[in-house]
PDB file of C-alpha atoms in Angstrom:
ATOM      1  CA  MET A 132      12.413  -4.661  13.443  1.00 43.00           C
ATOM      2  CA  THR A 133      10.047  -3.427  16.139  1.00 40.00           C
ATOM      3  CA  ILE A 134       6.509  -2.733  15.018  1.00 44.00           C
ATOM      4  CA  VAL A 135       5.516   0.870  15.503  1.00 40.00           C
ATOM      5  CA  PRO A 136       2.039   2.552  15.462  1.00 39.00           C
ATOM      6  CA  SER A 137       1.033   4.425  12.357  1.00 41.00           C
ATOM      7  CA  ALA A 138      -0.243   8.030  12.230  1.00 38.00           C
ATOM      8  CA  THR A 139      -3.736   8.890  11.050  1.00 38.00           C
ATOM      9  CA  ALA A 140      -5.282  12.038   9.609  1.00 38.00           C
ATOM     10  CA  ALA A 141      -8.613  13.675  10.428  1.00 39.00           C
ATOM     11  CA  ARG A 142     -11.276  13.828   7.780  1.00 44.00           C
ATOM     12  CA  PRO A 143     -13.404  16.927   7.027  1.00 42.00           C
ATOM     13  CA  ALA A 144     -17.098  16.645   7.729  1.00 47.00           C
ATOM     14  CA  GLN A 145     -19.572  16.572   4.792  1.00 66.00           C
ATOM     15  CA  GLY A 146     -23.089  15.518   4.286  1.00 90.00           C
ATOM     16  CA  VAL A 147     -23.462  11.865   3.471  1.00 95.00           C
ATOM     17  CA  GLY A 148     -25.248  12.484   0.172  1.00 96.00           C
ATOM     18  CA  PRO A 149     -22.476  14.320  -1.581  1.00 95.00           C
ATOM     19  CA  LEU A 150     -19.939  11.894  -0.194  1.00 95.00           C
ATOM     20  CA  LEU A 151     -21.795   8.882  -1.556  1.00 96.00           C
ATOM     21  CA  ARG A 152     -22.318  10.561  -4.913  1.00 96.00           C
ATOM     22  CA  ALA A 153     -18.556  11.308  -5.044  1.00 94.00           C
ATOM     23  CA  TRP A 154     -17.675   7.685  -4.386  1.00 94.00           C
ATOM     24  CA  ARG A 155     -20.260   6.458  -6.864  1.00 96.00           C
ATOM     25  CA  GLU A 156     -18.911   8.767  -9.631  1.00 94.00           C
ATOM     26  CA  GLN A 157     -15.374   7.845  -8.783  1.00 91.00           C
ATOM     27  CA  ARG A 158     -16.305   4.198  -9.182  1.00 92.00           C
ATOM     28  CA  ARG A 159     -18.131   5.061 -12.459  1.00 94.00           C
ATOM     29  CA  VAL A 160     -21.339   3.399 -11.336  1.00 96.00           C
ATOM     30  CA  SER A 161     -24.708   4.776 -12.257  1.00 97.00           C
ATOM     31  CA  GLN A 162     -27.500   5.318  -9.667  1.00 97.00           C
ATOM     32  CA  LEU A 163     -29.457   2.453 -11.343  1.00 97.00           C
ATOM     33  CA  GLU A 164     -26.533   0.077 -11.184  1.00 97.00           C
ATOM     34  CA  LEU A 165     -25.833   0.883  -7.579  1.00 97.00           C
ATOM     35  CA  ALA A 166     -29.530   0.477  -6.778  1.00 96.00           C
ATOM     36  CA  LEU A 167     -29.552  -2.997  -8.274  1.00 96.00           C
ATOM     37  CA  ARG A 168     -26.416  -4.021  -6.394  1.00 95.00           C
ATOM     38  CA  ALA A 169     -27.801  -2.776  -3.096  1.00 95.00           C
ATOM     39  CA  ASP A 170     -31.378  -4.030  -3.552  1.00 95.00           C
ATOM     40  CA  SER A 171     -32.736  -0.520  -3.663  1.00 95.00           C
ATOM     41  CA  SER A 172     -34.128   1.884  -6.312  1.00 96.00           C
ATOM     42  CA  ALA A 173     -32.528   4.528  -8.386  1.00 96.00           C
ATOM     43  CA  ARG A 174     -35.063   7.001  -7.032  1.00 96.00           C
ATOM     44  CA  HIS A 175     -34.033   6.229  -3.425  1.00 97.00           C
ATOM     45  CA  ILE A 176     -30.353   6.545  -4.283  1.00 96.00           C
ATOM     46  CA  SER A 177     -31.016   9.928  -5.874  1.00 97.00           C
ATOM     47  CA  PHE A 178     -32.930  11.056  -2.820  1.00 97.00           C
ATOM     48  CA  ILE A 179     -30.050  10.043  -0.559  1.00 96.00           C
ATOM     49  CA  GLU A 180     -27.481  11.881  -2.683  1.00 96.00           C
ATOM     50  CA  THR A 181     -29.494  15.051  -2.871  1.00 95.00           C
ATOM     51  CA  GLY A 182     -30.303  15.025   0.909  1.00 94.00           C
ATOM     52  CA  ARG A 183     -34.015  14.461   0.412  1.00 94.00           C
ATOM     53  CA  SER A 184     -33.756  11.091   2.229  1.00 94.00           C
ATOM     54  CA  ARG A 185     -31.608  10.039   5.192  1.00 95.00           C
ATOM     55  CA  PRO A 186     -30.240   6.566   4.733  1.00 96.00           C
ATOM     56  CA  SER A 187     -30.311   4.040   7.490  1.00 96.00           C
ATOM     57  CA  GLU A 188     -27.106   2.874   9.030  1.00 97.00           C
ATOM     58  CA  GLU A 189     -27.492  -0.449   7.255  1.00 97.00           C
ATOM     59  CA  MET A 190     -28.028   1.302   3.941  1.00 97.00           C
ATOM     60  CA  VAL A 191     -24.924   3.422   4.348  1.00 97.00           C
ATOM     61  CA  LEU A 192     -22.870   0.294   4.993  1.00 97.00           C
ATOM     62  CA  ARG A 193     -24.482  -1.596   2.154  1.00 97.00           C
ATOM     63  CA  LEU A 194     -23.785   1.205  -0.370  1.00 97.00           C
ATOM     64  CA  ALA A 195     -20.183   1.589   0.996  1.00 96.00           C
ATOM     65  CA  GLU A 196     -19.629  -2.185   0.508  1.00 95.00           C
ATOM     66  CA  HIS A 197     -20.849  -2.110  -3.091  1.00 96.00           C
ATOM     67  CA  LEU A 198     -18.801   0.995  -3.837  1.00 95.00           C
ATOM     68  CA  ASP A 199     -15.672  -0.612  -2.385  1.00 92.00           C
ATOM     69  CA  VAL A 200     -15.210   2.235  -0.010  1.00 93.00           C
ATOM     70  CA  PRO A 201     -12.142   1.714   2.349  1.00 92.00           C
ATOM     71  CA  VAL A 202     -12.963   0.985   5.955  1.00 94.00           C
ATOM     72  CA  ARG A 203     -11.690   4.374   7.235  1.00 93.00           C
ATOM     73  CA  GLU A 204     -13.975   6.130   4.803  1.00 94.00           C
ATOM     74  CA  ARG A 205     -16.917   3.999   5.803  1.00 96.00           C
ATOM     75  CA  ASN A 206     -16.624   5.518   9.269  1.00 96.00           C
ATOM     76  CA  ALA A 207     -16.605   8.927   7.646  1.00 94.00           C
ATOM     77  CA  LEU A 208     -19.860   8.092   5.838  1.00 96.00           C
ATOM     78  CA  LEU A 209     -21.480   6.916   9.012  1.00 97.00           C
ATOM     79  CA  LEU A 210     -20.487  10.114  10.812  1.00 96.00           C
ATOM     80  CA  ALA A 211     -21.838  12.247   8.012  1.00 96.00           C
ATOM     81  CA  ALA A 212     -25.137  10.408   8.117  1.00 96.00           C
ATOM     82  CA  GLY A 213     -25.362  10.990  11.924  1.00 95.00           C
ATOM     83  CA  TYR A 214     -24.322   7.571  13.125  1.00 97.00           C
ATOM     84  CA  ALA A 215     -21.430   6.326  15.272  1.00 96.00           C
ATOM     85  CA  PRO A 216     -18.394   4.930  13.552  1.00 96.00           C
ATOM     86  CA  ARG A 217     -18.701   1.158  13.149  1.00 95.00           C
ATOM     87  CA  PHE A 218     -15.013   0.285  12.791  1.00 96.00           C
ATOM     88  CA  PRO A 219     -12.518   0.999  15.627  1.00 95.00           C
ATOM     89  CA  GLU A 220      -9.033   2.278  14.894  1.00 95.00           C
ATOM     90  CA  THR A 221      -6.781   0.496  17.435  1.00 96.00           C
ATOM     91  CA  PRO A 222      -3.214   1.665  17.770  1.00 95.00           C
ATOM     92  CA  LEU A 223      -0.825  -0.964  16.511  1.00 93.00           C
ATOM     93  CA  ASP A 224       1.017  -1.135  19.899  1.00 93.00           C
ATOM     94  CA  ASP A 225      -2.211  -1.701  21.755  1.00 96.00           C
ATOM     95  CA  PRO A 226      -2.338  -5.013  23.719  1.00 96.00           C
ATOM     96  CA  ALA A 227      -5.566  -5.919  21.782  1.00 95.00           C
ATOM     97  CA  LEU A 228      -3.385  -6.376  18.673  1.00 95.00           C
ATOM     98  CA  ASP A 229      -0.765  -8.530  20.391  1.00 96.00           C
ATOM     99  CA  ALA A 230      -1.786 -11.563  18.357  1.00 95.00           C
ATOM    100  CA  LEU A 231      -1.623  -9.590  15.123  1.00 95.00           C
ATOM    101  CA  ARG A 232       1.793  -8.140  15.793  1.00 95.00           C
ATOM    102  CA  GLU A 233       3.199 -11.534  16.804  1.00 96.00           C
ATOM    103  CA  GLY A 234       1.685 -13.194  13.751  1.00 95.00           C
ATOM    104  CA  ILE A 235       3.153 -10.542  11.448  1.00 95.00           C
ATOM    105  CA  GLU A 236       6.585 -10.905  13.009  1.00 96.00           C
ATOM    106  CA  ARG A 237       6.489 -14.743  12.701  1.00 96.00           C
ATOM    107  CA  LEU A 238       5.341 -14.428   9.013  1.00 96.00           C
ATOM    108  CA  ILE A 239       8.089 -12.112   7.882  1.00 97.00           C
ATOM    109  CA  GLN A 240      10.800 -13.813   9.907  1.00 96.00           C
ATOM    110  CA  GLY A 241       9.660 -17.145   8.590  1.00 96.00           C
ATOM    111  CA  TYR A 242      10.108 -15.763   5.044  1.00 96.00           C
ATOM    112  CA  GLU A 243      13.818 -15.185   5.616  1.00 96.00           C
ATOM    113  CA  PRO A 244      16.314 -15.164   4.014  1.00 96.00           C
ATOM    114  CA  TYR A 245      13.999 -13.535   1.435  1.00 97.00           C
ATOM    115  CA  PRO A 246      13.038  -9.930   2.009  1.00 98.00           C
ATOM    116  CA  ALA A 247       9.600  -9.054   3.504  1.00 98.00           C
ATOM    117  CA  LEU A 248       8.039  -6.035   5.189  1.00 97.00           C
ATOM    118  CA  VAL A 249       4.778  -4.616   6.422  1.00 97.00           C
ATOM    119  CA  PHE A 250       3.642  -1.056   5.741  1.00 97.00           C
ATOM    120  CA  ASP A 251       0.521   1.089   6.378  1.00 95.00           C
ATOM    121  CA  ALA A 252      -1.669   3.259   4.174  1.00 93.00           C
ATOM    122  CA  ALA A 253       0.980   5.995   4.022  1.00 94.00           C
ATOM    123  CA  TYR A 254       3.685   3.470   3.022  1.00 96.00           C
ATOM    124  CA  HIS A 255       5.370   3.722   6.398  1.00 97.00           C
ATOM    125  CA  VAL A 256       7.283   0.608   7.407  1.00 97.00           C
ATOM    126  CA  VAL A 257       5.894  -0.916  10.551  1.00 96.00           C
ATOM    127  CA  ALA A 258       7.917  -4.189  10.400  1.00 96.00           C
ATOM    128  CA  ALA A 259      10.710  -5.663   8.267  1.00 96.00           C
ATOM    129  CA  ASN A 260      12.918  -8.741   8.320  1.00 97.00           C
ATOM    130  CA  ARG A 261      16.639  -9.247   7.910  1.00 96.00           C
ATOM    131  CA  GLY A 262      16.244  -9.625   4.127  1.00 96.00           C
ATOM    132  CA  ILE A 263      14.962  -6.027   3.829  1.00 96.00           C
ATOM    133  CA  MET A 264      17.609  -4.704   6.222  1.00 95.00           C
ATOM    134  CA  MET A 265      20.272  -6.378   4.099  1.00 95.00           C
ATOM    135  CA  LEU A 266      19.123  -4.459   1.090  1.00 95.00           C
ATOM    136  CA  LEU A 267      19.234  -1.165   3.078  1.00 95.00           C
ATOM    137  CA  ASP A 268      22.953  -1.578   3.849  1.00 92.00           C
ATOM    138  CA  GLY A 269      24.756   1.736   3.145  1.00 92.00           C
ATOM    139  CA  ILE A 270      21.586   3.856   2.981  1.00 94.00           C
ATOM    140  CA  PRO A 271      22.206   7.316   4.596  1.00 94.00           C
ATOM    141  CA  GLU A 272      21.020   7.697   8.116  1.00 93.00           C
ATOM    142  CA  SER A 273      18.806  10.553   7.164  1.00 91.00           C
ATOM    143  CA  LEU A 274      16.567   8.156   5.156  1.00 92.00           C
ATOM    144  CA  LEU A 275      16.539   5.599   8.004  1.00 93.00           C
ATOM    145  CA  ARG A 276      15.094   7.809  10.658  1.00 91.00           C
ATOM    146  CA  PRO A 277      11.567   6.774  11.778  1.00 90.00           C
ATOM    147  CA  PRO A 278       9.106   6.607  10.286  1.00 90.00           C
ATOM    148  CA  LEU A 279      10.744   4.770   7.442  1.00 94.00           C
ATOM    149  CA  ASN A 280       8.878   5.192   4.234  1.00 96.00           C
ATOM    150  CA  THR A 281       9.048   2.563   1.542  1.00 97.00           C
ATOM    151  CA  MET A 282       8.579   4.973  -1.413  1.00 97.00           C
ATOM    152  CA  ARG A 283      11.231   7.403  -0.084  1.00 96.00           C
ATOM    153  CA  LEU A 284      13.685   4.584   0.641  1.00 96.00           C
ATOM    154  CA  THR A 285      13.215   3.176  -2.887  1.00 97.00           C
ATOM    155  CA  LEU A 286      12.971   6.261  -5.066  1.00 97.00           C
ATOM    156  CA  HIS A 287      15.160   8.792  -3.325  1.00 96.00           C
ATOM    157  CA  PRO A 288      18.405   9.437  -5.331  1.00 95.00           C
ATOM    158  CA  GLU A 289      20.357   8.658  -2.147  1.00 95.00           C
ATOM    159  CA  GLY A 290      18.267   5.587  -1.330  1.00 96.00           C
ATOM    160  CA  LEU A 291      17.889   2.367  -3.242  1.00 96.00           C
ATOM    161  CA  ALA A 292      17.225   4.092  -6.616  1.00 96.00           C
ATOM    162  CA  PRO A 293      20.829   4.164  -7.867  1.00 95.00           C
ATOM    163  CA  ARG A 294      21.152   0.498  -7.131  1.00 96.00           C
ATOM    164  CA  ILE A 295      18.072  -0.597  -9.063  1.00 96.00           C
ATOM    165  CA  ARG A 296      19.172  -1.683 -12.516  1.00 94.00           C
ATOM    166  CA  ASN A 297      15.750  -1.368 -14.097  1.00 94.00           C
ATOM    167  CA  LEU A 298      14.845   1.834 -12.182  1.00 95.00           C
ATOM    168  CA  ARG A 299      12.678   3.423 -14.798  1.00 94.00           C
ATOM    169  CA  GLU A 300      10.363   0.452 -15.129  1.00 94.00           C
ATOM    170  CA  TRP A 301      10.343  -0.176 -11.335  1.00 95.00           C
ATOM    171  CA  ARG A 302       9.687   3.446 -10.599  1.00 96.00           C
ATOM    172  CA  GLY A 303       6.811   3.499 -13.079  1.00 95.00           C
ATOM    173  CA  HIS A 304       5.287   0.432 -11.425  1.00 94.00           C
ATOM    174  CA  LEU A 305       5.533   2.129  -7.948  1.00 96.00           C
ATOM    175  CA  LEU A 306       4.088   5.497  -9.060  1.00 96.00           C
ATOM    176  CA  GLU A 307       1.199   3.712 -10.762  1.00 95.00           C
ATOM    177  CA  GLN A 308       0.577   1.784  -7.607  1.00 94.00           C
ATOM    178  CA  MET A 309       0.518   5.090  -5.677  1.00 95.00           C
ATOM    179  CA  ARG A 310      -1.952   6.620  -8.191  1.00 94.00           C
ATOM    180  CA  ARG A 311      -4.313   3.650  -7.702  1.00 91.00           C
ATOM    181  CA  GLN A 312      -4.168   4.073  -3.911  1.00 90.00           C
ATOM    182  CA  ILE A 313      -4.860   7.821  -4.180  1.00 90.00           C
ATOM    183  CA  ALA A 314      -7.913   7.092  -6.277  1.00 85.00           C
ATOM    184  CA  LEU A 315      -9.100   4.486  -3.844  1.00 82.00           C
ATOM    185  CA  ARG A 316      -8.399   6.296  -0.627  1.00 81.00           C
ATOM    186  CA  ARG A 317      -8.538   9.979  -1.694  1.00 76.00           C
ATOM    187  CA  SER A 318      -5.885  10.771   0.844  1.00 84.00           C
ATOM    188  CA  GLU A 319      -4.192  14.280   0.796  1.00 89.00           C
ATOM    189  CA  SER A 320      -1.167  13.027   2.732  1.00 91.00           C
ATOM    190  CA  LEU A 321      -0.775  10.191   0.152  1.00 94.00           C
ATOM    191  CA  ARG A 322      -1.097  12.699  -2.668  1.00 95.00           C
ATOM    192  CA  GLU A 323       1.627  14.862  -1.131  1.00 96.00           C
ATOM    193  CA  LEU A 324       3.884  11.868  -0.802  1.00 97.00           C
ATOM    194  CA  TYR A 325       3.314  11.024  -4.472  1.00 97.00           C
ATOM    195  CA  GLU A 326       4.137  14.599  -5.551  1.00 97.00           C
ATOM    196  CA  GLU A 327       7.337  14.405  -3.498  1.00 97.00           C
ATOM    197  CA  VAL A 328       8.703  11.050  -4.708  1.00 97.00           C
ATOM    198  CA  SER A 329       7.611  11.543  -8.343  1.00 97.00           C
ATOM    199  CA  ALA A 330       9.634  14.744  -8.447  1.00 97.00           C
ATOM    200  CA  TYR A 331      12.901  12.988  -7.432  1.00 96.00           C
ATOM    201  CA  PRO A 332      15.517  13.061 -10.105  1.00 93.00           C
ATOM    202  CA  VAL A 333      16.104   9.620 -11.635  1.00 90.00           C
ATOM    203  CA  PRO A 334      19.751   8.717 -10.947  1.00 79.00           C
ATOM    204  CA  ALA A 335      21.771   6.402 -13.195  1.00 72.00           C
ATOM    205  CA  PRO A 336      22.458   2.924 -11.842  1.00 62.00           C
ATOM    206  CA  GLU A 337      25.480   2.550  -9.584  1.00 58.00           C
ATOM    207  CA  THR A 338      27.173   0.183 -12.097  1.00 51.00           C
ATOM    208  CA  ASP A 339      27.365   0.463 -15.844  1.00 46.00           C
ATOM    209  CA  ASP A 340      28.366  -2.583 -17.682  1.00 48.00           C
ATOM    210  CA  GLY A 341      27.206  -1.331 -21.063  1.00 45.00           C
ATOM    211  CA  PRO A 342      23.975  -2.381 -22.765  1.00 43.00           C
ATOM    212  CA  GLU A 343      22.115  -5.033 -20.754  1.00 47.00           C
ATOM    213  CA  GLN A 344      21.982  -8.428 -22.130  1.00 47.00           C
ATOM    214  CA  PRO A 345      18.649 -10.328 -22.463  1.00 47.00           C
ATOM    215  CA  ASP A 346      17.714 -11.837 -19.131  1.00 52.00           C
ATOM    216  CA  PRO A 347      18.617 -15.553 -18.896  1.00 53.00           C
ATOM    217  CA  VAL A 348      15.465 -16.232 -16.827  1.00 52.00           C
ATOM    218  CA  PRO A 349      11.955 -15.642 -18.403  1.00 53.00           C
ATOM    219  CA  TYR A 350      10.302 -13.489 -15.782  1.00 60.00           C
ATOM    220  CA  PHE A 351       6.576 -14.000 -15.163  1.00 70.00           C
ATOM    221  CA  ALA A 352       6.166 -10.538 -13.724  1.00 81.00           C
ATOM    222  CA  LEU A 353       8.155  -7.299 -13.673  1.00 90.00           C
ATOM    223  CA  PRO A 354      11.224  -7.910 -11.479  1.00 93.00           C
ATOM    224  CA  MET A 355      13.125  -5.507  -9.335  1.00 95.00           C
ATOM    225  CA  ARG A 356      16.720  -5.936 -10.360  1.00 96.00           C
ATOM    226  CA  ILE A 357      18.960  -4.498  -7.626  1.00 96.00           C
ATOM    227  CA  GLU A 358      22.720  -4.348  -7.011  1.00 95.00           C
ATOM    228  CA  HIS A 359      24.092  -5.694  -3.718  1.00 94.00           C
ATOM    229  CA  GLU A 360      27.785  -6.239  -3.054  1.00 91.00           C
ATOM    230  CA  GLY A 361      28.626  -6.226  -6.803  1.00 91.00           C
ATOM    231  CA  ARG A 362      25.834  -8.762  -7.642  1.00 93.00           C
ATOM    232  CA  THR A 363      22.574  -8.210  -9.356  1.00 95.00           C
ATOM    233  CA  LEU A 364      19.694  -9.708  -7.382  1.00 96.00           C
ATOM    234  CA  SER A 365      16.234 -10.133  -9.010  1.00 96.00           C
ATOM    235  CA  PHE A 366      12.971 -10.185  -7.081  1.00 96.00           C
ATOM    236  CA  ILE A 367       9.265 -10.410  -7.893  1.00 95.00           C
ATOM    237  CA  SER A 368       7.122  -8.579  -5.341  1.00 95.00           C
ATOM    238  CA  SER A 369       3.743  -9.675  -3.974  1.00 94.00           C
ATOM    239  CA  THR A 370       1.463  -7.626  -1.655  1.00 94.00           C
ATOM    240  CA  SER A 371      -1.152  -9.058   0.653  1.00 94.00           C
ATOM    241  CA  THR A 372      -3.810  -7.543   2.835  1.00 93.00           C
ATOM    242  CA  PHE A 373      -6.210  -8.904   5.451  1.00 91.00           C
ATOM    243  CA  ASN A 374      -9.514 -10.337   4.422  1.00 86.00           C
ATOM    244  CA  THR A 375     -12.677  -8.514   5.675  1.00 83.00           C
ATOM    245  CA  PRO A 376     -10.902  -6.449   8.305  1.00 84.00           C
ATOM    246  CA  MET A 377     -13.059  -4.989  11.116  1.00 91.00           C
ATOM    247  CA  ASP A 378     -10.519  -2.434  12.329  1.00 95.00           C
ATOM    248  CA  VAL A 379      -9.130   0.571  10.468  1.00 95.00           C
ATOM    249  CA  THR A 380      -5.545  -0.026  11.409  1.00 95.00           C
ATOM    250  CA  VAL A 381      -5.655  -3.646  10.317  1.00 95.00           C
ATOM    251  CA  ALA A 382      -7.454  -2.712   7.089  1.00 94.00           C
ATOM    252  CA  GLU A 383      -4.641  -0.370   6.080  1.00 94.00           C
ATOM    253  CA  LEU A 384      -1.763  -2.835   6.661  1.00 96.00           C
ATOM    254  CA  ALA A 385      -0.060  -4.544   3.697  1.00 96.00           C
ATOM    255  CA  ILE A 386       2.478  -7.299   3.728  1.00 97.00           C
ATOM    256  CA  GLU A 387       4.942  -7.162   0.786  1.00 97.00           C
ATOM    257  CA  THR A 388       7.133 -10.166   0.093  1.00 97.00           C
ATOM    258  CA  PHE A 389      10.015 -10.395  -2.464  1.00 97.00           C
ATOM    259  CA  LEU A 390      10.284 -13.686  -4.185  1.00 96.00           C
ATOM    260  CA  PRO A 391      13.744 -14.501  -5.720  1.00 96.00           C
ATOM    261  CA  ALA A 392      13.300 -14.480  -9.524  1.00 94.00           C
ATOM    262  CA  ASP A 393      16.314 -16.546 -10.507  1.00 93.00           C
ATOM    263  CA  PRO A 394      18.437 -19.344  -9.013  1.00 94.00           C
ATOM    264  CA  SER A 395      21.467 -17.193  -8.411  1.00 95.00           C
ATOM    265  CA  THR A 396      19.468 -14.831  -6.160  1.00 96.00           C
ATOM    266  CA  VAL A 397      18.252 -17.811  -4.188  1.00 96.00           C
ATOM    267  CA  LYS A 398      21.712 -19.177  -3.787  1.00 95.00           C
ATOM    268  CA  TYR A 399      23.186 -15.825  -2.745  1.00 95.00           C
ATOM    269  CA  LEU A 400      20.504 -15.053  -0.160  1.00 95.00           C
ATOM    270  CA  HIS A 401      20.826 -18.448   1.450  1.00 94.00           C
ATOM    271  CA  SER A 402      24.569 -18.004   1.714  1.00 93.00           C
ATOM    272  CA  LEU A 403      24.255 -14.487   3.107  1.00 86.00           C
ATOM    273  CA  LEU A 404      21.463 -15.145   5.627  1.00 79.00           C
ATOM    274  CA  PRO A 405      21.652 -18.737   6.675  1.00 73.00           C
TER     275      PRO A 405
END
C-alpha cells in the first residue's frame, strides 16, 4: 500500500507558564519533584509557571523531557516561550524521508504473511501489507476511502467489528488505548474520533456457534480473534515507535504487527499468502 502524508492540526497560542503547569499537573508531578528531575529549584519552577520568570530554551526542552511531553507539543512550548520550534514536521512524502518510507515498506512486507501496518497520531493508516488487506476483504468501499482509519475500520458495525469473536474485550482494549493517547497528546481531533467510535453500536459476531469453548492455546496477551473465510484466526498485537525522534512526523508514527497466537493461524496464513 502506498504511503501517504498525514494531516496535522494547528495549536492555539498560550503562555509557556500555564502550558507547563498543565503538563506538570497532568503528569501528577509536584513542582519540587520536577525541579529535582530538571536540576532546578521549586521556586524557579513556580516563577516560570506564574510568568515571573522566562525560561531559557534549554530549560523549556529540559522540563518538556522530564514531563514526557510529545514532540509536537514541545514545539508549542518553545513558541509560547518566544523561541523557534526545534523539531521540524516533514511531510511523509518528502524526499528527505525516502529512507524512512523505504525502510517501513521493507519492514511490513518482510513480516508477511502476518498482518502489519503503520499509522499516525490520528490512527490514519499510512502503510499496510498484504496480511492487513486480506483481513479487510469484503469491507464496504465507504470505509476504505482515504484516509483509512484503523479505529473506524475495526469498530464500525460495517467494518471488522462483526467478525471479531471477542469484540467487547478487543473494543475495550482499543478505547482504553485511545484514552491514554488523548491524555498524552491532548488532541481535540483525537477526542472527536474517540467520541465517534465509542458511540458505535456493538454488533453481534457474524457467526454464532453457541457458547465459546475454552481456548486450546494459553494466550500470553489479549488476542484479537477474528473470522475469515469461515475460520477463526487469533492474533496478538504489538505496537512500536521510533526511538528519540527528531521530527514531529516520525515521532507520531507507530508500527503495529499482528503475531499469530496459535498454530492453526500460522498454517492458514502461510497457505493463503505464500
